[in-house]
Coordinates of C-alpha atoms in Angstrom, one line a residue:
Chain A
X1 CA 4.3 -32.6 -16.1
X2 CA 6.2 -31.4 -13.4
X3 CA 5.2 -31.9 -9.4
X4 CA 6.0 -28.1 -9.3
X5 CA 2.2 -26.5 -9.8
X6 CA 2.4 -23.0 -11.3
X7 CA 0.7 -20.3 -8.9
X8 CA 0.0 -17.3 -10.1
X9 CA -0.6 -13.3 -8.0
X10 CA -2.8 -11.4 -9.2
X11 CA -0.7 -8.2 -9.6
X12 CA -2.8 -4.8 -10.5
X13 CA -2.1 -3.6 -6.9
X14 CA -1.5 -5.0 -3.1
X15 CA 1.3 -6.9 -1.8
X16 CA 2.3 -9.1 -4.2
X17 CA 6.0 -9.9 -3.3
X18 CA 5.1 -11.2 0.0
X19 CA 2.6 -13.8 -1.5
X20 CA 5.3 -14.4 -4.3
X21 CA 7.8 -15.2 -1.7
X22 CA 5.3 -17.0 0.2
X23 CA 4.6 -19.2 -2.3
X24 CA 8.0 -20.1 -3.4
X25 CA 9.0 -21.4 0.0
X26 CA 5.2 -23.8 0.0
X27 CA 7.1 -25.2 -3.1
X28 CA 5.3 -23.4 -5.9
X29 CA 6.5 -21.9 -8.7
X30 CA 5.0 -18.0 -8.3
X31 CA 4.8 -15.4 -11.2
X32 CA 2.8 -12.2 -11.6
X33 CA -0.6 -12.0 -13.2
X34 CA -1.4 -9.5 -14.7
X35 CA -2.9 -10.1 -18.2
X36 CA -5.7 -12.8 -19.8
X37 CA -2.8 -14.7 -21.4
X38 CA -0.8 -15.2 -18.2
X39 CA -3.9 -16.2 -16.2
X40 CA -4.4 -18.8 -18.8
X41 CA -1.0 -20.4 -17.7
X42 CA -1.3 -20.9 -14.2
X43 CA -2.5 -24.1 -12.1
X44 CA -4.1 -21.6 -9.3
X45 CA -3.5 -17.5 -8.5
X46 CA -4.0 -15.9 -5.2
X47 CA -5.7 -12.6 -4.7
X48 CA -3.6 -10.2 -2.7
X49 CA -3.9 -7.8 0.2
X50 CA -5.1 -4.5 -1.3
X51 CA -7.4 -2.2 -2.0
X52 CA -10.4 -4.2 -3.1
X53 CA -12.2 -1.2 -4.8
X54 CA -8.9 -0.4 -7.0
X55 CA -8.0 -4.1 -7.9
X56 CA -11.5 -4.8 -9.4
X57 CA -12.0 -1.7 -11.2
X58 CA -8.3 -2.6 -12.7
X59 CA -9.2 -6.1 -13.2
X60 CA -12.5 -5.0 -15.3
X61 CA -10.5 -2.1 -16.8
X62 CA -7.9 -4.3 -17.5
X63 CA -9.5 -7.6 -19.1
X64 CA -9.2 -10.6 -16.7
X65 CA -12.2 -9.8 -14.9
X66 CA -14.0 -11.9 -17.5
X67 CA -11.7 -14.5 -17.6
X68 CA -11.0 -14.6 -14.0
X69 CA -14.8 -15.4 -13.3
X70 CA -14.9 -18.2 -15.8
X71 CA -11.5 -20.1 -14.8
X72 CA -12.5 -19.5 -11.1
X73 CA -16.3 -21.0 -12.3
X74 CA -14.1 -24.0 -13.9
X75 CA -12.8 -24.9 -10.4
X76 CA -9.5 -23.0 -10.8
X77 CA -8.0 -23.0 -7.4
X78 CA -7.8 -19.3 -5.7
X79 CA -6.8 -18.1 -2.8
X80 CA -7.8 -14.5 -1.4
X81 CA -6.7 -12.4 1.7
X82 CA -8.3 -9.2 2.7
X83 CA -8.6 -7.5 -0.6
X84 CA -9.0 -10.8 -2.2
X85 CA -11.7 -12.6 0.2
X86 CA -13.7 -9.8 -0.8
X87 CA -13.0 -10.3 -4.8
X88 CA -14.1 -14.2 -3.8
X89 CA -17.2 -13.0 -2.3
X90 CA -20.4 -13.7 -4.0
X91 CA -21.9 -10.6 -2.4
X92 CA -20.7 -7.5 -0.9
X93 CA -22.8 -6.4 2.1
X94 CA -21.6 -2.1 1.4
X95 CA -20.5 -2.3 -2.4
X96 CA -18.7 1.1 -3.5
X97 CA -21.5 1.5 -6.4
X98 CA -20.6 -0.1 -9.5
X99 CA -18.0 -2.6 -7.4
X100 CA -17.6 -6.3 -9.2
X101 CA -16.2 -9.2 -7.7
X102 CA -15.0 -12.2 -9.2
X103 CA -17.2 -14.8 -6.9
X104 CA -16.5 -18.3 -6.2
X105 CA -17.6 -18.5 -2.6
X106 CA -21.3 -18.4 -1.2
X107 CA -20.8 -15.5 1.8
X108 CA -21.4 -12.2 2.0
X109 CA -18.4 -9.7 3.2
X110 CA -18.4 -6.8 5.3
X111 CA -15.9 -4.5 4.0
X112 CA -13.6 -2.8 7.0
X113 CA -15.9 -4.9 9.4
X114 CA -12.9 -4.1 12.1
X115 CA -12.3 -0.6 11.7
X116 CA -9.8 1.5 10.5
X117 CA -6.4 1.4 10.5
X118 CA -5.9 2.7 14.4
X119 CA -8.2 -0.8 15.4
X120 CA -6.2 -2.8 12.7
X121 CA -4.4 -6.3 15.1
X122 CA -2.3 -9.1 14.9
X123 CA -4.1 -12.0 16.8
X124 CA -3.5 -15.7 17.3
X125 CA -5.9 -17.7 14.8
X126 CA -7.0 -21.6 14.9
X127 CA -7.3 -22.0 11.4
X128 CA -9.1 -25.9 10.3
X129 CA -6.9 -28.2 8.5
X130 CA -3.5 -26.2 9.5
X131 CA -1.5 -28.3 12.1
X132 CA 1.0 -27.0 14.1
X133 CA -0.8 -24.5 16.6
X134 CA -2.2 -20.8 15.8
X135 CA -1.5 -18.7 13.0
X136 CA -0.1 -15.4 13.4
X137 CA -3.0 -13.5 12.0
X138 CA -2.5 -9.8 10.9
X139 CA -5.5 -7.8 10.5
X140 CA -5.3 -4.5 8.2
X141 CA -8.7 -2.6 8.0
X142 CA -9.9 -6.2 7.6
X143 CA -12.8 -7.6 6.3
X144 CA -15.0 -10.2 7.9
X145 CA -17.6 -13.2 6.6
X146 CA -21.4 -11.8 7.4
X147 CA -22.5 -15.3 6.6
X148 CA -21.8 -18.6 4.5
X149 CA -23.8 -20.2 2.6
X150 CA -24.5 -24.2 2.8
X151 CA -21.8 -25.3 0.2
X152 CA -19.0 -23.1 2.2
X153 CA -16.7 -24.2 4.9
X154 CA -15.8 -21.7 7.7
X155 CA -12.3 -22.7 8.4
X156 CA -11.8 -19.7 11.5
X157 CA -13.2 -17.1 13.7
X158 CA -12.0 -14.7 15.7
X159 CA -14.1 -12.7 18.7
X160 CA -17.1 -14.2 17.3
X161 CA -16.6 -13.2 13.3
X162 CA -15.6 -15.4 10.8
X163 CA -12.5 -14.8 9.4
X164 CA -11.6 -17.9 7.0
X165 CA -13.7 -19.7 4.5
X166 CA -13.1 -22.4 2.0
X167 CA -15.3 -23.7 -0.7
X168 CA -14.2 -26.2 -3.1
X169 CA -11.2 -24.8 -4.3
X170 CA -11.5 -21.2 -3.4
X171 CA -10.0 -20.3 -0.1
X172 CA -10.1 -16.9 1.5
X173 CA -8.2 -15.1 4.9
X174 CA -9.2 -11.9 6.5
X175 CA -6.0 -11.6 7.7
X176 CA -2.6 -11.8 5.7
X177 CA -0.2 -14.9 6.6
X178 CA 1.9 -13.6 3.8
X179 CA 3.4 -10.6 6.2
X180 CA 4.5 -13.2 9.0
X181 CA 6.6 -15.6 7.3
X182 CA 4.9 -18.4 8.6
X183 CA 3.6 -20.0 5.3
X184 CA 1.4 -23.0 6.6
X185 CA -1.7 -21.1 5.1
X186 CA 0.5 -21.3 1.6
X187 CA 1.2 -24.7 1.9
X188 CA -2.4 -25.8 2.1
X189 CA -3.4 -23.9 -0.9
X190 CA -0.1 -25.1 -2.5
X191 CA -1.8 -28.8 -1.7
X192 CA -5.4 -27.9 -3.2
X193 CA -3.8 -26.6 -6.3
X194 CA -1.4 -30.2 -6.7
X195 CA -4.3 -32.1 -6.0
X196 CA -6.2 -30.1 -8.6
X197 CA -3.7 -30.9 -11.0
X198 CA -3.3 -34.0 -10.4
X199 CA -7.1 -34.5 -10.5
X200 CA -7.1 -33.2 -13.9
X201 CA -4.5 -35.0 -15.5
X202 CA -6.1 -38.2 -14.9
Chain B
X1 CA 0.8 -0.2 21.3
X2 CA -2.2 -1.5 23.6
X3 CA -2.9 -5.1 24.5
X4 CA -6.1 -6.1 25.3
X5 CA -7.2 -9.4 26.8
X6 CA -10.6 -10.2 25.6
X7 CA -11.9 -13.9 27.1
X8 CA -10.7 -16.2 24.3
X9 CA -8.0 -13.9 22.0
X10 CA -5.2 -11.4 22.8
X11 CA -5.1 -8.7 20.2
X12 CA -2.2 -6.2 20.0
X13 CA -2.4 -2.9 17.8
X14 CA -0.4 -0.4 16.5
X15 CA 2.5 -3.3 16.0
X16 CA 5.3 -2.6 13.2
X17 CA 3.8 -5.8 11.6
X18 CA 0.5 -3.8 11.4
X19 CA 1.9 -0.6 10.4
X20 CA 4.0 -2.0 8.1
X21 CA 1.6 -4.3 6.7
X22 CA -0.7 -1.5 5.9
X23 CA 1.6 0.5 3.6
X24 CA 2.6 -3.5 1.7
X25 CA -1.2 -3.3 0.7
X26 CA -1.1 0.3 -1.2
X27 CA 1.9 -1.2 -3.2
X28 CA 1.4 -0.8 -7.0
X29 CA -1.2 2.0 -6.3
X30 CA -1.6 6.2 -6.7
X31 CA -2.3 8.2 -3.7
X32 CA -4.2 11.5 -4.4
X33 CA -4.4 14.9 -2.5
X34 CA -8.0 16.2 -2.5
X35 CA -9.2 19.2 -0.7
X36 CA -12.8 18.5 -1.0
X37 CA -15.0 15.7 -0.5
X38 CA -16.3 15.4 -4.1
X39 CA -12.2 15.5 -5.2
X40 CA -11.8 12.4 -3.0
X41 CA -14.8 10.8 -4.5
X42 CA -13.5 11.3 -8.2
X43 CA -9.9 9.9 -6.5
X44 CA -11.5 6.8 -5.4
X45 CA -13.9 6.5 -9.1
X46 CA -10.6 6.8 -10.5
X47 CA -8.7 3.8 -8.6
X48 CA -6.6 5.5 -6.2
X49 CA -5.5 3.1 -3.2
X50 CA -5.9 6.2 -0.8
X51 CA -6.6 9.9 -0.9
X52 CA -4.7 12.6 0.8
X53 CA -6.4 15.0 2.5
X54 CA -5.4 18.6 3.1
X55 CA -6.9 22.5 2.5
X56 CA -4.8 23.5 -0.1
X57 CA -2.6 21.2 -2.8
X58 CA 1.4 22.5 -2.9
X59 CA 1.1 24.5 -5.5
X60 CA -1.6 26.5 -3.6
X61 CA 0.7 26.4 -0.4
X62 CA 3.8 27.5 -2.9
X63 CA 1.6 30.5 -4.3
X64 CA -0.2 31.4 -1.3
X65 CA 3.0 31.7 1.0
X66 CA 2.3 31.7 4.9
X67 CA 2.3 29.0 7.0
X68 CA 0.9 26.1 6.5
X69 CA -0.1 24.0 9.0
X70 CA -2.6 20.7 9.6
X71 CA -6.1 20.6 7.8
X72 CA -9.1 21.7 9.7
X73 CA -10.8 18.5 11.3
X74 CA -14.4 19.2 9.6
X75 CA -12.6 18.8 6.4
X76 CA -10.5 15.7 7.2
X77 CA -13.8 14.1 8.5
X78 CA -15.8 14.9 5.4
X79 CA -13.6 13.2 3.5
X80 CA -13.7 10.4 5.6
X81 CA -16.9 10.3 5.7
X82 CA -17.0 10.4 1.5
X83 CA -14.9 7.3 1.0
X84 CA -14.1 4.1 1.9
X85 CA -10.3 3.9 0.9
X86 CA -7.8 5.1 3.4
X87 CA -7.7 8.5 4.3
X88 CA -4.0 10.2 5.0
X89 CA -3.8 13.3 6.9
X90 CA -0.2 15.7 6.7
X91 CA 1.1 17.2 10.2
X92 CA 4.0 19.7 10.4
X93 CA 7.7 18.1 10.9
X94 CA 8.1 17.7 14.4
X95 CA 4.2 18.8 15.6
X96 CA 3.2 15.7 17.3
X97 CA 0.3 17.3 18.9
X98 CA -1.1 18.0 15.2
X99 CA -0.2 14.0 14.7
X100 CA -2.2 13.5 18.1
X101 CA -5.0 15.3 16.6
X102 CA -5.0 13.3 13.3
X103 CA -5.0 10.1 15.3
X104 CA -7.8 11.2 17.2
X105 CA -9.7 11.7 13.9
X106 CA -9.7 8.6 12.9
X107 CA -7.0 9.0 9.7
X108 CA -5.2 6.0 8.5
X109 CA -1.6 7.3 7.8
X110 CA 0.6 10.8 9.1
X111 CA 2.7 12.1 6.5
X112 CA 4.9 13.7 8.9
X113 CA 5.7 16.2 5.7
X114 CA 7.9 18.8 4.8
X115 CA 5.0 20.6 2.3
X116 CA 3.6 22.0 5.8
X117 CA 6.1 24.7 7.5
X118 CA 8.1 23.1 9.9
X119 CA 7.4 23.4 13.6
X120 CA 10.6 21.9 15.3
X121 CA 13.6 22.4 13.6
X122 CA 15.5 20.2 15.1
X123 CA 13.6 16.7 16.3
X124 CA 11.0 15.0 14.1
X125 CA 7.9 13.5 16.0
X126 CA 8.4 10.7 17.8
X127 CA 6.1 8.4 15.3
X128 CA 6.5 4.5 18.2
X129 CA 4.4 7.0 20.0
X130 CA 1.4 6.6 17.9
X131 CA -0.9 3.7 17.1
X132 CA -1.5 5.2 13.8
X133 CA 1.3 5.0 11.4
X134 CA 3.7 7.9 9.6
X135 CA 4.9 8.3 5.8
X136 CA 7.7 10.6 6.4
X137 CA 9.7 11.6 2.5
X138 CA 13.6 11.3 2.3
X139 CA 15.9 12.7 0.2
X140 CA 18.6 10.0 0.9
X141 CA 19.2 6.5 1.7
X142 CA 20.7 8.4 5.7
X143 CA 17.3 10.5 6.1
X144 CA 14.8 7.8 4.9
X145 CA 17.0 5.5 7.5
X146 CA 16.7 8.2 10.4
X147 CA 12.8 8.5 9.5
X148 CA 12.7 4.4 10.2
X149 CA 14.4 4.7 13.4
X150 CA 11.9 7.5 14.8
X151 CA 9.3 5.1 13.6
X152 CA 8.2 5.8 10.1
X153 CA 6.5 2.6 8.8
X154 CA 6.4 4.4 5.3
X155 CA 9.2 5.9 3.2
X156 CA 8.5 8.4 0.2
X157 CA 11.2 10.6 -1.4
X158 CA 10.6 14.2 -1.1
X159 CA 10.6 15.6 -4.7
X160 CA 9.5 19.3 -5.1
X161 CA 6.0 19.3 -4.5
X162 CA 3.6 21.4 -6.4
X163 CA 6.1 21.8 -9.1
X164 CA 4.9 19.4 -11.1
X165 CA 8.2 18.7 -12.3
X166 CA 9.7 15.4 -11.9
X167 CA 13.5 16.0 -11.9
X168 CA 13.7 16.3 -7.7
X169 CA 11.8 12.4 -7.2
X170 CA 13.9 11.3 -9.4
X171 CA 17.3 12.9 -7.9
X172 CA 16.0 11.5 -4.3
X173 CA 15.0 8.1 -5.4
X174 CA 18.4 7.6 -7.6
X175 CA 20.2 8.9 -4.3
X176 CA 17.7 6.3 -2.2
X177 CA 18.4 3.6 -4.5
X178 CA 22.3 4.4 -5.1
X179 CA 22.8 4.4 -1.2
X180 CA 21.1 1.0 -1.1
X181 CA 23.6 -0.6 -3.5
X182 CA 26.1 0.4 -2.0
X183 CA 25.3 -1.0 0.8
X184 CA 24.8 -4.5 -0.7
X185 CA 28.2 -4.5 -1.8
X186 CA 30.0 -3.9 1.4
X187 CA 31.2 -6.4 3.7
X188 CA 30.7 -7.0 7.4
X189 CA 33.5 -4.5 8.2
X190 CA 32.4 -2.2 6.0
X191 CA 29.1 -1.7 7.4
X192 CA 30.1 0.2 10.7
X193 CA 31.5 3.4 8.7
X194 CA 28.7 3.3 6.4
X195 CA 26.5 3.4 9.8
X196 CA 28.4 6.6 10.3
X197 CA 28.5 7.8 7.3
X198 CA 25.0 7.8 6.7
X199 CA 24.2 8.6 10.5
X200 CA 21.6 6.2 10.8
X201 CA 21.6 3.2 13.3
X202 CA 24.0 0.0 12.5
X203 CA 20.9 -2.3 12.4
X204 CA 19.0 -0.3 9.9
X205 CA 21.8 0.1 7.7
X206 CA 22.9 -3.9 8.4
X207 CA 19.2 -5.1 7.5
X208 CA 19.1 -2.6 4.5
X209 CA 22.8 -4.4 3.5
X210 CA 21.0 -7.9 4.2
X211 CA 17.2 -7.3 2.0
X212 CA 18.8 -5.2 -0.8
X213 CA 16.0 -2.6 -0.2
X214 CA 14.5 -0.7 2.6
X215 CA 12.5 -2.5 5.5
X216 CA 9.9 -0.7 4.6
X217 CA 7.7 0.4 1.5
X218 CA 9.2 2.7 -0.9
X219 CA 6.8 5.5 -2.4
X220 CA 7.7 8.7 -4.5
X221 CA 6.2 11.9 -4.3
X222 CA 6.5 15.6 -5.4
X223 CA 6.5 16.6 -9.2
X224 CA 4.7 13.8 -10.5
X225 CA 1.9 14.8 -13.2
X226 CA 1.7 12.8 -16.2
X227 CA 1.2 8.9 -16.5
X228 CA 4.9 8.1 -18.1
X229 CA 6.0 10.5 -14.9
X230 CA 4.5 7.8 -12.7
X231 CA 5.7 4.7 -14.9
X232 CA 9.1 6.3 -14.3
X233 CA 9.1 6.7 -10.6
X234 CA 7.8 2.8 -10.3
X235 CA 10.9 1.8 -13.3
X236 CA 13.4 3.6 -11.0
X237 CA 12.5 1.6 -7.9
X238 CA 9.4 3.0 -6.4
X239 CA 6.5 0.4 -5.7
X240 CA 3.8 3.8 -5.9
X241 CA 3.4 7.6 -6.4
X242 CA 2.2 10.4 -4.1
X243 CA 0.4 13.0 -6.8
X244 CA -0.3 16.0 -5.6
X245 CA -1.0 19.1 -7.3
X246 CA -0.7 17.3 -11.1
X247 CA -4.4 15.8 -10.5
X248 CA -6.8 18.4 -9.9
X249 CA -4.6 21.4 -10.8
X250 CA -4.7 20.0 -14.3
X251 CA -7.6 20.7 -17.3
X252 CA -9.3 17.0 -16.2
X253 CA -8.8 15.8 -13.1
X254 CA -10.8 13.0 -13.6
X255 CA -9.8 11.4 -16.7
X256 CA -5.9 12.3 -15.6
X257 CA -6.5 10.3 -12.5
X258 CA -7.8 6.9 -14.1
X259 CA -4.6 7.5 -16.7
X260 CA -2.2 7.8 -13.5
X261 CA -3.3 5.1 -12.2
X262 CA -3.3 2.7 -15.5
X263 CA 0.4 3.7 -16.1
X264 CA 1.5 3.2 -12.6
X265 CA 0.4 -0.6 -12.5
X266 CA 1.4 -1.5 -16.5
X267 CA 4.5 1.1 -15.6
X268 CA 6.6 -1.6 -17.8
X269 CA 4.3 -1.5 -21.2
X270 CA 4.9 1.4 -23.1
X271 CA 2.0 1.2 -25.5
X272 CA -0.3 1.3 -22.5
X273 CA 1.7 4.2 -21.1
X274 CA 0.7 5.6 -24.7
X275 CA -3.2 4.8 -24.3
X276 CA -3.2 6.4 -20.9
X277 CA -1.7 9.9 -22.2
X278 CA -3.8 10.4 -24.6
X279 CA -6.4 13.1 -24.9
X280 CA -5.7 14.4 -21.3
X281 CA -7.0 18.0 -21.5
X282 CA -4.3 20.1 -20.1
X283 CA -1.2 19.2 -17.6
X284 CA -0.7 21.7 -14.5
X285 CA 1.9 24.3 -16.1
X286 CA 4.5 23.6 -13.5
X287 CA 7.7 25.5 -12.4
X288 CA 11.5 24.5 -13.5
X289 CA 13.3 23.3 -10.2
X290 CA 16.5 25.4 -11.0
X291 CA 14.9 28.6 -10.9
X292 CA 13.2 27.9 -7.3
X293 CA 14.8 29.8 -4.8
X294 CA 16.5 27.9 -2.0
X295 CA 14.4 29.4 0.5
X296 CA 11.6 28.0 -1.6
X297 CA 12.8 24.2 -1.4
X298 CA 10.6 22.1 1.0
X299 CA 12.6 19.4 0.3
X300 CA 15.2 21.0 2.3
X301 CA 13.2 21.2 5.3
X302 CA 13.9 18.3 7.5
X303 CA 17.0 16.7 8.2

C-alpha cells in the first residue's frame, strides 16, 4: 500500500476542480465520485461547495446516498464545505421538505445563516489545529453551526457563529479554502485520512 | 466593495474571489427561467442550482415583440420569497440603473442579457460597480473577454434563446473554446496581436493563454431543450446550462426538468442520457435558426 491515500469529490454538482486541485497539491491522489462503486475505492471524499438541496436530491436519486451514510457511519473520513457541512449535519434547522443529509456530525446547520449573495465575505479565520496564521475564509451564502453536540469539536468562529467543526473523522468549513489556494485546511484532512489508513492496516 | 471593521474580524464583500466563487458552486448544475413562483418551486423540486426569474420566457418575448425590459419587483420578490436556491434577475445591456434595482432586491446574480432589448448601444454596464455579481453571454472567446474586463464574474454563450434549437450554443461555445486553444498554443510574442485581435486586454488574454480556459465559469444558454441537448453543451466544454423556454414551454415541465438536470451531471453516460429522455410528454416545437431574420437575432445584440 502506497503512502498516497486516495481522496475522493463528490461530483453531482459544486466546485469540484478546485477541491481536486486542492487535494493534489496536500499530496493526495483526487478523483471524481460520482457512483457506489467509485465511493467504495476511496480512503476519504470531500463534499463540495454547492447547492445543498440539488447535491442530495442527486445523491438519493442517484444511489450513493445509501452508501455514503454507511461508509461515513464506518468512520470513513469526510470533509464538507458549505454545501457539504450541511450534507454532514445531523440536522437541518430549515430543511427544503423532503431534504436528506448524509450525517456524521452531531450540530445542527442554518442554511444561508449569512445572507444572500450581496452579504456573501472573505474574512480572516483562526482555524484549531492549522498553524501558520489565519485562513483566508470565503463565505458564499454560507451556512453556519446553530449548535454542537458533546462528541463534536468546534474548530472556528467568526462574529460570534461557528463556522468549523470536526468530529472524529468528519470535518466541515462554512467557508471554501478551496477558492484561495492556500491548502492548509486540505492538508489536515489529507493527515486524518493517512492516519485512518494507517489505523486500518494494522 | 465595502469594508467593514467589526471589533475582532474585517470582512470585505462584493470581492472577485466572492463573485467568482459563487458562480464555481453552480458548476455541474441547470439554471431555470420561471415566471411564477409555483414554476420556481417545481425548478427547485426538480434540482436546479438556481432559478431565473423574469415575466415572460424568450419565446414569449420572441412572439410577443415590444420591448422588453427588467421584471416587475413584486414578481422577482415572490420568487425569492418561494425558494431557497439563488435567485438571478436579467437587466437590459447597458441599463445599470435596472441592475441597481436588482441589487436592491436582494437577487443573487445580473444577467446583463441580450434576450431584454438593449438600452445602450454602445457601453455595457459597468458590472466592478456592483456588489452583486453579472452573467453576461458571449458569442466569442473577444466578447466573453470584454465582458470580464467590465466585470462579469460569469461567462455564458449566447445561443438563440427561445428557439429551442441548439445549433447557435453550440457555434458560440465551439467559437469560445476554439479561441481558447489557440491561445494556448501561442508564444509570448504571439500574445500581443492576439490581444488585438480579439480586442480584449493583454492580461485577460495572457491568463486565458496561461489556465487553458477562461478565469471564470463557463455556462451555455439559448436553445437548450432536451436532456442529450444539455449533455452536449457540458461534452463541448460547458461546466452548466441556462434553459430557458425548453422547461415550461414543453408538455411536462416537471418531469423535463428532473431529466435536464440527470443528463447534465452523468452528461458522459449515454444510457443514463437514454433513461432521462424517456417518456417526456412533448418538447417546445422550436424555430430553425436559418430562417430567423437578422433583425430577429438577440445574439447579435451586444458587442
Amino acid at each position: 500500500m502506497s503512502d498516497t491515500p486516495v481522496i475522493g469529490v463528490l461530483a453531482l454538482q459544486g466546485d469540484v476542480r478546485e477541491h481536486l486541485v486542492a487535494l493534489a497539491a496536500a499530496g493526495a491522489a483526487a478523483r471524481a465520485v460520482r457512483r457506489p462503486e467509485e465511493l467504495a475505492e476511496v480512503d476519504g471524499l470531500v463534499l463540495p461547495g454547492g447547492e445543498s438541496t440539488t447535491i442530495s436530491k442527486l445523491a438519493g436519486l442517484f444511489g450513493v446516498l445509501e452508501p455514503l451514510r454507511a461508509r461515513v457511519r464506518e468512520g470513513l473520513p469526510v470533509y464538507g464545505t458549505c454545501a457539504g457541512m450541511i450534507l454532514l449535519a445531523d440536522k437541518i434547522l430549515d430543511p427544503r421538505s423532503g431534504q436528506e443529509t448524509v450525517g456524521g456530525i452531531d450540530m445542527i446547520v442554518r442554511r444561508n445563516a449569512f445572507g444572500r449573495q450581496n452579504e456573501s465575505f472573505e474574512a480572516a479565520v483562526d482555524v484549531r489545529g492549522v498553524g501558520g496564521g489565519p485562513v483566508e475564509g470565503v463565505f458564499i451564502r454560507a451556512p453556519w453551526v446553530e449548535s454542537v453536540g458533546a462528541a463534536a469539536e468546534v474548530l472556528a468562529e467568526h462574529d460570534g457563529h461557528v463556522v468549523a467543526v470536526r468530529q472524529g473523522n468528519a470535518l466541515a468549513t462554512s467557508f471554501h479554502p478551496e477558492l484561495t489556494g492556500d491548502h492548509r485546511v486540505h492538508r489536515l484532512f489529507a493527515d486524518t485520512v493517512r492516519a485512518n489508513r494507517a489505523a486500518q492496516s494494522l | 466593495m465595502s469594508s467593514t471593521l467589526s471589533e475582532t474580524q474585517a470582512t470585505e464583500t462584493g470581492t472577485a474571489r466572492v463573485k467568482r466563487g459563487m458562480a464555481e458552486q453552480l458548476k455541474g448544475g441547470v439554471i431555470m427561467d420561471v415566471v411564477t413562483p409555483e414554476q420556481a418551486k417545481i425548478a427547485e423540486d426538480a434540482g436546479a442550482v438556481a432559478v431565473m426569474a423574469l415575466e415572460r420566457v424568450p419565446a414569449d418575448i420572441r412572439k410577443d415583440g415590444g420591448v422588453a425590459r427588467m421584471s416587475d419587483p413584486d414578481m422577482i420578490e415572490g420568487i425569492i420569497g418561494a425558494v431557497s436556491i439563488p435567485v438571478m434577475a436579467k437587466s437590459r445591456i447597458g441599463h445599470f440603473v435596472e441592475a441597481q434595482v436588482l441589487q436592491s432586491l436582494g437577487v443573487d446574480y445580473i444577467d446583463e442579457s441580450e434576450v431584454l432589448t438593449p438600452a445602450d448601444e454602445v457601453n455595457h454596464s459597468d458590472k466592478f460597480a456592483f456588489t452583486t455579481p453579472f452573467v453576461c453571454g458571449a458569442t466569442n472567446l473577444g466578447e466573453a473577454l470584454r465582458r470580464i474586463a467590465e466585470g462579469a464574474a460569469m461567462i455564458r454563450s449566447k445561443g438563440e434563446a427561445g428557439t429551442g434549437n441548439v445549433v447557435e450554443a453550440v457555434r458560440h461555445l465551439r467559437q469560445i473554446k476554439s479561441g481558447i486553444a489557440r491561445l494556448r498554443g501561442c508564444d509570448n510574442n504571439e500574445l500581443y496581436a492576439a490581444a488585438k485581435e480579439l480586442r480584449a486586454p493583454y492580461e485577460l488574454v495572457r491568463e486565458v493563454s496561461e489556465l487553458g480556459r477562461l478565469p471564470v465559469v463557463l455556462f451555455s444558454a439559448g436553445g437548450v431543450a432536451t436532456p442529450a441537448d444539455a449533455a452536449l453543451m457540458r461534452q463541448l466544454g460547458a461546466e452548466g446550462v441556462f434553459v430557458g423556454s425548453g422547461i415550461f414551454k414543453s408538455g411536462d415541465p416537471a418531469r423535463r426538468a428532473a431529466a435536464i438536470v440527470k443528463a447534465t451531471t452523468f452528461y458522459d453516460d449515454p444510457k443514463t442520457i437514454a433513461d432521462a429522455s424517456r417518456d417526456l410528454g412533448e418538447a417546445m416545437v422550436g424555430i430553425n435558426c436559418d430562417t430567423l431574420p437578422e433583425t430577429e437575432r438577440y445574439a447579435n445584440r451586444g458587442w
